[in-house]
Amino acid sequence: MSTVQTLADPADVMLRLLAPEGKQNPYPLYEEMRAHGPLVDLNGAHVFATGYAECARALREPAMLSTDAAVQDRKMPGWREHSSWRWLTRNMLFANDPDHERYRRFFGNAFAARSVEAYRPLVERLAAEAVEHVAVLGAGCASVDLVPEFSFRFAADVIGELLGIPADDRRRMRGIIGDITTALDPIGDLSELDRGDGGMDRLAEYTAELVAQRRAAPGTDLTSAFVRARDEGGELTEEELIANLMLLTVAATEAPQDLLSNMVRLALEHPAHGARLRDDPSAAPGFVDETLRYDPAVQALNRVAAHDMDYFGMKIAKGTPVTLLIAAANRDPRRFPDPAVFDPSRSGDQPLTLSGGGHYCLGAALARMSAETVVPMLLRRFPALELAGTPTFRDQLVQRGHATLPVVTG
């Protein structure tokens, strides 16, 4: 006798994704959503995309708008009372053209591939310092939590050195940056933005002071260069300069931190792949790509339909929110054979974690080079590195990453 499988209600799946248990391991829930198809319509009120092709096109589709101020006015009445989103809507991540293109043009050259290659000696020096820090803490088989002591420390040092943020200040930013990223998760009540508001207020005050210092006494760092370009060209307002410097600080710390932690954990969970990453420099790019695909730091991105459209055969009305479940798209079996298998030898991975089109991650080249440098260096220094407990994840979905990653160096 055959049985009929009952599909889980998509709205219920999303509620479970946003629960603490779902955030710890969202992947089975993505498959429950995928069972409804690559595009899932919640009665015209919201669309969820689980398919690779559907998400990839949305990332490049001008009519799929990012959450700028005008979009947020429709989606979240009252948001202007919250500093987290007031600042977010002034940066390039949450902007649409022409503002988005203007921001990218202003900041882009500093993070182009040719510029990033010039940063390699700095990245290699900071990587060696990060690994030595782990060695000191792990002496005598002491347990080390790699999230604050390796992943965050290294990521914050790289962007901190480039922006001219003093080392002592970088160490104090972990909690601030963590608070800010909570504002990116879906909320049921505007009071849930309070934590993000507090973090954003502190970072805004700090960044404004840094800009003032560099204007009075310029250095060789990127902040000084950006301040000088703004003052000479007038292409950005002062608030836009500060907002995008804040974005660089947060985005170039939190997402790389999560990439590094995921790479180390996956190397330890898959010893054969980890050994190749340790011993074969040519293995690093594939390992980075597969980590970005298999367990991405950015799990979802939001878009809004600019007008009525026919999208892969689905009618989507103007103003409809469209959530791109990037982590689900990265495991779409139509695009990736055996998508639940971690396989760094895949060819042509092209995960969507770093976005696409005009919104492709500005810091992608820097993040890749940094990860390809520091994680193999850690594994070479500690060939007997192993987990010292069960890793945990933060209580966040959109910007998902490790809360703890305890290891012993052997």
Coordinates of C-alpha atoms in Angstrom, one line a residue:
M1 CA 0.0 0.0 0.0
S2 CA 1.5 3.3 -1.0
T3 CA 1.6 6.3 1.3
V4 CA 1.2 9.9 0.4
Q5 CA 3.8 12.3 1.8
T6 CA 2.3 15.4 3.4
L7 CA 4.4 18.5 2.8
A8 CA 5.0 20.9 5.7
D9 CA 3.3 24.2 5.5
P10 CA 5.9 26.8 4.2
A11 CA 4.9 29.4 6.8
D12 CA 5.4 26.8 9.5
V13 CA 8.8 25.9 8.0
M14 CA 9.9 29.6 8.2
L15 CA 8.7 29.9 11.8
R16 CA 10.8 26.8 12.7
L17 CA 13.8 28.3 10.8
L18 CA 13.6 31.4 13.0
A19 CA 13.5 29.3 16.2
P20 CA 16.7 28.7 18.1
E21 CA 16.8 25.1 17.1
G22 CA 16.3 25.9 13.4
K23 CA 19.2 28.5 13.5
Q24 CA 21.5 25.8 14.8
N25 CA 20.9 23.5 11.9
P26 CA 18.7 25.1 9.2
Y27 CA 19.5 22.7 6.4
P28 CA 16.8 20.0 6.9
L29 CA 14.3 22.9 7.0
Y30 CA 15.5 24.3 3.7
E31 CA 14.8 20.9 2.2
E32 CA 11.3 21.0 3.6
M33 CA 10.8 24.3 1.9
R34 CA 12.4 23.0 -1.3
A35 CA 9.8 20.3 -1.5
H36 CA 7.3 23.0 -2.5
G37 CA 9.5 24.0 -5.5
P38 CA 12.3 26.5 -6.3
L39 CA 9.9 29.4 -5.8
V40 CA 7.4 29.2 -2.9
D41 CA 4.5 31.7 -2.8
L42 CA 2.9 32.4 0.5
N43 CA -0.5 33.5 -0.7
G44 CA 0.9 36.5 -2.6
A45 CA 2.3 38.1 0.6
H46 CA 5.8 36.7 0.4
V47 CA 7.9 34.6 -2.0
F48 CA 10.8 32.3 -1.0
A49 CA 13.4 31.2 -3.5
T50 CA 15.2 27.9 -2.8
G51 CA 16.5 27.3 -6.4
Y52 CA 19.9 28.2 -7.6
A53 CA 18.8 29.6 -11.0
E54 CA 16.0 31.5 -9.3
C55 CA 18.3 33.1 -6.7
A56 CA 21.1 33.7 -9.2
R57 CA 18.9 35.7 -11.5
A58 CA 17.3 37.7 -8.7
L59 CA 20.8 38.8 -7.6
R60 CA 21.3 40.3 -11.1
E61 CA 17.8 41.5 -11.8
P62 CA 17.5 45.3 -11.5
A63 CA 13.8 44.9 -10.8
M64 CA 14.5 43.0 -7.6
L65 CA 15.3 45.8 -5.3
S66 CA 17.5 45.8 -2.2
T67 CA 16.0 47.1 1.1
D68 CA 16.7 50.8 0.7
A69 CA 14.9 53.5 2.6
A70 CA 12.0 53.7 0.1
V71 CA 11.5 49.9 0.3
Q72 CA 11.8 49.9 4.1
D73 CA 9.1 52.6 4.3
R74 CA 6.7 50.0 2.8
K75 CA 8.0 47.0 4.6
M76 CA 8.7 48.2 8.2
P77 CA 6.7 51.3 9.2
G78 CA 8.5 53.0 12.2
W79 CA 11.9 51.8 11.2
R80 CA 13.2 55.4 11.0
E81 CA 13.1 55.5 14.8
H82 CA 15.8 52.9 14.9
S83 CA 19.5 53.9 14.3
S84 CA 20.4 50.4 13.1
W85 CA 18.3 50.7 9.9
R86 CA 18.9 54.4 9.5
W87 CA 22.6 53.7 9.1
L88 CA 22.1 50.5 7.1
T89 CA 20.0 52.2 4.4
R90 CA 22.8 54.7 3.8
N91 CA 25.4 52.0 2.8
M92 CA 25.9 50.2 -0.5
L93 CA 24.6 46.8 0.7
F94 CA 21.1 48.3 1.1
A95 CA 21.1 50.7 -1.8
N96 CA 19.8 50.6 -5.3
D97 CA 21.0 52.6 -8.3
P98 CA 22.0 55.3 -8.8
D99 CA 23.2 55.5 -5.1
H100 CA 24.5 52.0 -5.2
E101 CA 26.6 52.5 -8.3
R102 CA 27.9 55.8 -6.8
Y103 CA 29.0 54.1 -3.6
R104 CA 30.7 51.2 -5.5
R105 CA 32.6 53.6 -7.7
F106 CA 33.9 55.5 -4.7
F107 CA 35.1 52.5 -2.7
G108 CA 35.7 49.9 -5.4
N109 CA 39.3 50.5 -6.5
A110 CA 40.6 49.9 -3.0
F111 CA 39.2 46.3 -3.1
A112 CA 39.8 45.5 -6.7
A113 CA 41.9 42.4 -7.3
R114 CA 45.0 44.4 -8.3
S115 CA 44.8 46.4 -5.1
V116 CA 44.2 43.3 -2.9
E117 CA 47.3 41.6 -4.3
A118 CA 49.3 44.5 -2.9
Y119 CA 47.9 43.7 0.6
R120 CA 49.3 40.1 0.5
P121 CA 52.4 40.8 2.6
L122 CA 50.2 42.4 5.2
V123 CA 47.8 39.5 5.2
E124 CA 50.7 37.0 5.5
R125 CA 52.2 38.8 8.5
L126 CA 48.8 39.1 10.3
A127 CA 48.2 35.4 9.5
A128 CA 51.5 34.4 11.2
E129 CA 50.6 36.6 14.2
A130 CA 47.2 35.0 14.5
V131 CA 48.6 31.5 14.4
E132 CA 51.3 32.4 17.0
H133 CA 48.5 33.8 19.2
V134 CA 46.8 30.4 19.1
A135 CA 50.1 28.7 19.9
V136 CA 50.5 30.7 23.0
L137 CA 47.0 30.2 24.2
G138 CA 47.1 26.5 23.4
A139 CA 50.3 25.7 25.2
G140 CA 50.1 22.7 27.5
C141 CA 47.1 21.2 25.6
A142 CA 44.8 24.1 26.8
S143 CA 41.5 24.5 25.0
V144 CA 41.3 27.5 22.7
D145 CA 38.0 29.0 21.3
L146 CA 39.0 29.8 17.8
V147 CA 36.1 32.2 17.2
P148 CA 37.4 35.1 19.3
E149 CA 41.0 34.1 19.4
F150 CA 41.7 33.2 15.8
S151 CA 38.8 33.9 13.3
F152 CA 37.6 37.2 14.7
R153 CA 41.0 38.4 15.7
F154 CA 42.5 37.8 12.2
A155 CA 39.6 39.2 10.2
A156 CA 39.4 42.3 12.4
D157 CA 43.2 42.8 12.1
V158 CA 43.1 42.6 8.3
I159 CA 40.4 45.2 7.9
G160 CA 41.6 47.2 10.9
E161 CA 45.1 47.6 9.5
L162 CA 43.7 48.7 6.2
L163 CA 41.3 51.2 7.7
G164 CA 43.8 52.4 10.3
I165 CA 41.8 51.2 13.3
P166 CA 44.2 50.7 16.3
A167 CA 44.7 47.1 17.6
D168 CA 43.2 47.8 21.0
D169 CA 40.1 49.2 19.5
R170 CA 39.6 46.2 17.2
R171 CA 39.6 43.8 20.2
R172 CA 36.7 45.8 21.7
M173 CA 34.6 45.6 18.5
R174 CA 33.5 42.0 18.6
G175 CA 30.4 42.6 20.8
I176 CA 29.5 45.7 18.9
I177 CA 29.7 44.0 15.5
G178 CA 27.8 41.0 16.8
D179 CA 25.0 43.3 18.1
I180 CA 24.7 45.1 14.8
T181 CA 24.2 41.9 12.7
T182 CA 21.2 41.0 14.9
A183 CA 19.3 43.8 13.1
L184 CA 19.5 41.8 9.8
D185 CA 17.3 38.9 11.1
P186 CA 13.5 39.0 10.5
I187 CA 11.7 40.5 13.5
G188 CA 8.2 40.4 14.9
D189 CA 8.5 43.6 16.8
L190 CA 10.5 46.8 16.3
S191 CA 11.8 46.5 19.9
E192 CA 13.9 43.6 18.6
L193 CA 16.1 46.2 16.9
D194 CA 17.2 47.7 20.2
R195 CA 20.3 45.5 20.5
G196 CA 21.3 46.4 16.9
D197 CA 20.6 50.1 17.6
G198 CA 23.0 50.1 20.5
G199 CA 25.8 48.5 18.5
M200 CA 25.3 50.8 15.6
D201 CA 25.3 53.9 17.8
R202 CA 28.6 52.9 19.3
L203 CA 30.2 52.1 16.0
A204 CA 28.9 55.3 14.4
E205 CA 30.3 57.4 17.2
Y206 CA 33.7 55.6 16.8
T207 CA 33.8 55.9 13.1
A208 CA 32.9 59.6 13.1
E209 CA 35.8 60.2 15.5
L210 CA 38.1 58.1 13.3
V211 CA 37.1 60.2 10.3
A212 CA 37.8 63.4 12.2
Q213 CA 41.2 62.2 13.3
R214 CA 42.2 61.2 9.8
R215 CA 41.0 64.5 8.4
A216 CA 43.1 66.4 10.9
A217 CA 46.1 64.2 10.6
P218 CA 46.0 62.0 7.5
G219 CA 47.9 58.7 7.4
T220 CA 48.6 56.0 4.8
D221 CA 45.5 54.0 5.6
L222 CA 42.3 53.7 3.5
T223 CA 40.2 55.8 5.8
S224 CA 42.6 58.7 5.2
A225 CA 42.4 58.1 1.5
F226 CA 38.6 57.9 1.5
V227 CA 38.3 61.1 3.6
R228 CA 40.5 63.0 1.3
A229 CA 38.6 61.7 -1.8
R230 CA 35.3 62.7 -0.2
D231 CA 36.5 66.2 0.7
E232 CA 38.0 66.8 -2.7
G233 CA 35.3 65.3 -4.9
G234 CA 32.1 65.8 -2.8
E235 CA 30.7 62.5 -4.3
L236 CA 29.5 61.3 -0.9
T237 CA 28.0 63.1 2.0
E238 CA 29.7 62.9 5.4
E239 CA 26.9 60.5 6.6
E240 CA 27.3 58.3 3.5
L241 CA 31.1 58.1 4.1
I242 CA 30.6 57.1 7.7
A243 CA 27.9 54.6 6.9
N244 CA 30.0 52.8 4.3
L245 CA 33.1 52.8 6.5
M246 CA 30.9 51.1 9.1
L247 CA 29.8 48.6 6.5
L248 CA 33.4 47.8 5.6
T249 CA 34.3 47.3 9.3
V250 CA 31.3 45.0 10.0
A251 CA 31.2 43.1 6.7
A252 CA 34.9 42.5 6.4
T253 CA 35.0 41.2 10.0
E254 CA 31.9 39.1 10.6
A255 CA 31.5 37.2 7.3
P256 CA 35.3 36.4 7.0
Q257 CA 35.2 35.3 10.7
D258 CA 32.5 32.9 9.9
L259 CA 34.2 31.6 6.7
L260 CA 37.4 30.9 8.7
S261 CA 35.6 29.1 11.5
N262 CA 33.6 27.0 9.1
M263 CA 36.8 26.1 7.1
V264 CA 38.6 24.9 10.2
R265 CA 35.6 22.9 11.5
L266 CA 35.1 21.3 8.1
A267 CA 38.8 20.5 7.8
L268 CA 38.7 18.7 11.2
E269 CA 35.4 16.9 10.4
H270 CA 36.8 15.7 7.0
P271 CA 40.4 14.8 7.8
A272 CA 41.3 13.7 4.2
H273 CA 40.2 17.1 2.8
G274 CA 41.8 18.8 5.7
A275 CA 45.2 17.1 5.1
R276 CA 45.1 18.1 1.4
L277 CA 44.3 21.7 2.4
R278 CA 47.3 21.6 4.8
D279 CA 49.8 20.1 2.4
D280 CA 48.7 21.3 -1.1
P281 CA 48.6 25.0 -1.7
S282 CA 46.6 24.4 -4.9
A283 CA 43.7 23.0 -2.8
A284 CA 42.9 26.2 -1.0
P285 CA 40.7 27.9 -3.6
G286 CA 38.5 24.9 -4.0
F287 CA 38.2 24.4 -0.2
V288 CA 37.1 28.1 0.2
D289 CA 34.5 27.8 -2.6
E290 CA 33.1 24.6 -1.2
T291 CA 32.9 26.0 2.3
L292 CA 31.1 29.0 0.9
R293 CA 28.7 26.7 -0.8
Y294 CA 28.2 24.0 1.8
D295 CA 27.9 26.2 5.0
P296 CA 27.7 29.9 4.0
A297 CA 27.9 32.7 6.5
V298 CA 25.2 34.6 4.6
Q299 CA 22.1 32.3 4.6
A300 CA 19.5 34.6 3.1
L301 CA 19.2 37.9 1.2
N302 CA 16.0 40.0 0.8
R303 CA 14.7 41.6 -2.4
V304 CA 11.4 43.4 -3.3
A305 CA 9.7 43.3 -6.7
A306 CA 9.9 46.8 -8.3
H307 CA 6.9 46.1 -10.5
D308 CA 4.6 43.2 -11.5
M309 CA 6.6 40.5 -13.1
D310 CA 6.4 37.0 -14.4
Y311 CA 9.3 35.3 -12.7
F312 CA 10.1 31.7 -13.8
G313 CA 6.4 31.3 -14.5
M314 CA 5.2 32.7 -11.2
K315 CA 3.3 36.0 -11.1
I316 CA 4.9 38.3 -8.5
A317 CA 3.1 41.6 -7.8
K318 CA 4.9 44.9 -7.3
G319 CA 6.1 45.4 -3.7
T320 CA 6.1 41.7 -2.9
P321 CA 9.1 40.7 -0.6
V322 CA 11.2 38.0 -2.1
T323 CA 13.6 36.1 0.3
L324 CA 16.5 34.4 -1.4
L325 CA 17.4 31.4 0.6
I326 CA 21.0 31.4 -0.5
A327 CA 22.0 28.5 1.6
A328 CA 19.2 26.4 0.1
A329 CA 20.2 27.5 -3.4
N330 CA 23.8 26.4 -2.8
R331 CA 22.4 22.9 -2.2
D332 CA 20.1 22.8 -5.1
P333 CA 20.4 19.3 -6.6
R334 CA 19.5 20.6 -10.1
R335 CA 22.9 22.5 -9.9
F336 CA 25.1 20.5 -7.6
P337 CA 25.4 16.7 -7.7
D338 CA 25.2 15.2 -4.1
P339 CA 24.7 18.7 -2.7
A340 CA 24.7 17.5 1.0
V341 CA 28.3 16.1 0.5
F342 CA 31.2 18.3 1.3
D343 CA 33.5 18.0 -1.7
P344 CA 36.2 20.6 -2.2
S345 CA 37.2 18.9 -5.5
R346 CA 34.0 20.1 -7.2
S347 CA 34.6 22.1 -10.4
G348 CA 32.7 25.2 -11.3
D349 CA 31.2 25.6 -7.8
Q350 CA 30.1 29.3 -8.1
P351 CA 28.2 29.5 -4.8
L352 CA 25.9 32.5 -4.4
T353 CA 27.2 33.3 -0.9
L354 CA 29.0 36.4 -2.1
S355 CA 25.9 37.7 -4.0
G356 CA 26.1 38.5 -7.7
G357 CA 25.8 41.1 -10.3
G358 CA 26.2 44.7 -9.2
H359 CA 25.9 43.7 -5.6
Y360 CA 28.7 41.1 -5.7
C361 CA 30.7 41.3 -2.5
L362 CA 33.2 44.2 -2.7
G363 CA 35.6 42.4 -0.4
A364 CA 35.4 39.0 -2.1
A365 CA 39.0 39.0 -3.3
L366 CA 40.4 40.1 0.1
A367 CA 38.3 37.5 1.9
R368 CA 39.4 34.7 -0.4
M369 CA 43.1 35.6 -0.2
S370 CA 42.9 35.9 3.6
A371 CA 41.2 32.5 4.0
E372 CA 43.5 30.8 1.6
T373 CA 46.4 32.1 3.5
V374 CA 45.6 31.7 7.2
V375 CA 43.7 28.4 7.5
P376 CA 46.3 26.3 5.8
M377 CA 48.9 28.1 7.9
L378 CA 47.0 27.1 11.0
L379 CA 46.7 23.5 9.9
R380 CA 50.4 23.3 9.1
R381 CA 51.4 24.7 12.4
F382 CA 49.1 22.3 14.3
P383 CA 48.9 19.0 12.4
A384 CA 47.2 17.4 15.4
L385 CA 44.6 20.1 15.8
E386 CA 41.3 18.6 16.9
L387 CA 37.9 19.7 18.3
A388 CA 37.8 20.0 22.1
G389 CA 34.0 20.1 22.3
T390 CA 30.9 20.6 20.3
P391 CA 30.9 23.8 18.2
T392 CA 27.9 26.0 18.6
F393 CA 26.3 28.6 16.4
R394 CA 25.0 32.1 17.1
D395 CA 21.2 32.6 17.5
Q396 CA 21.0 34.2 14.0
L397 CA 19.8 33.0 10.7
V398 CA 20.7 35.6 8.0
Q399 CA 24.3 36.1 9.2
R400 CA 24.8 32.6 10.6
G401 CA 28.1 31.6 12.2
H402 CA 29.9 30.0 15.0
A403 CA 29.4 31.2 18.6
T404 CA 32.1 28.8 19.8
L405 CA 34.7 26.6 18.2
P406 CA 36.8 24.9 20.9
V407 CA 40.0 23.1 19.9
V408 CA 43.2 21.7 21.3
T409 CA 46.4 22.2 19.3
G410 CA 47.8 18.7 20.1

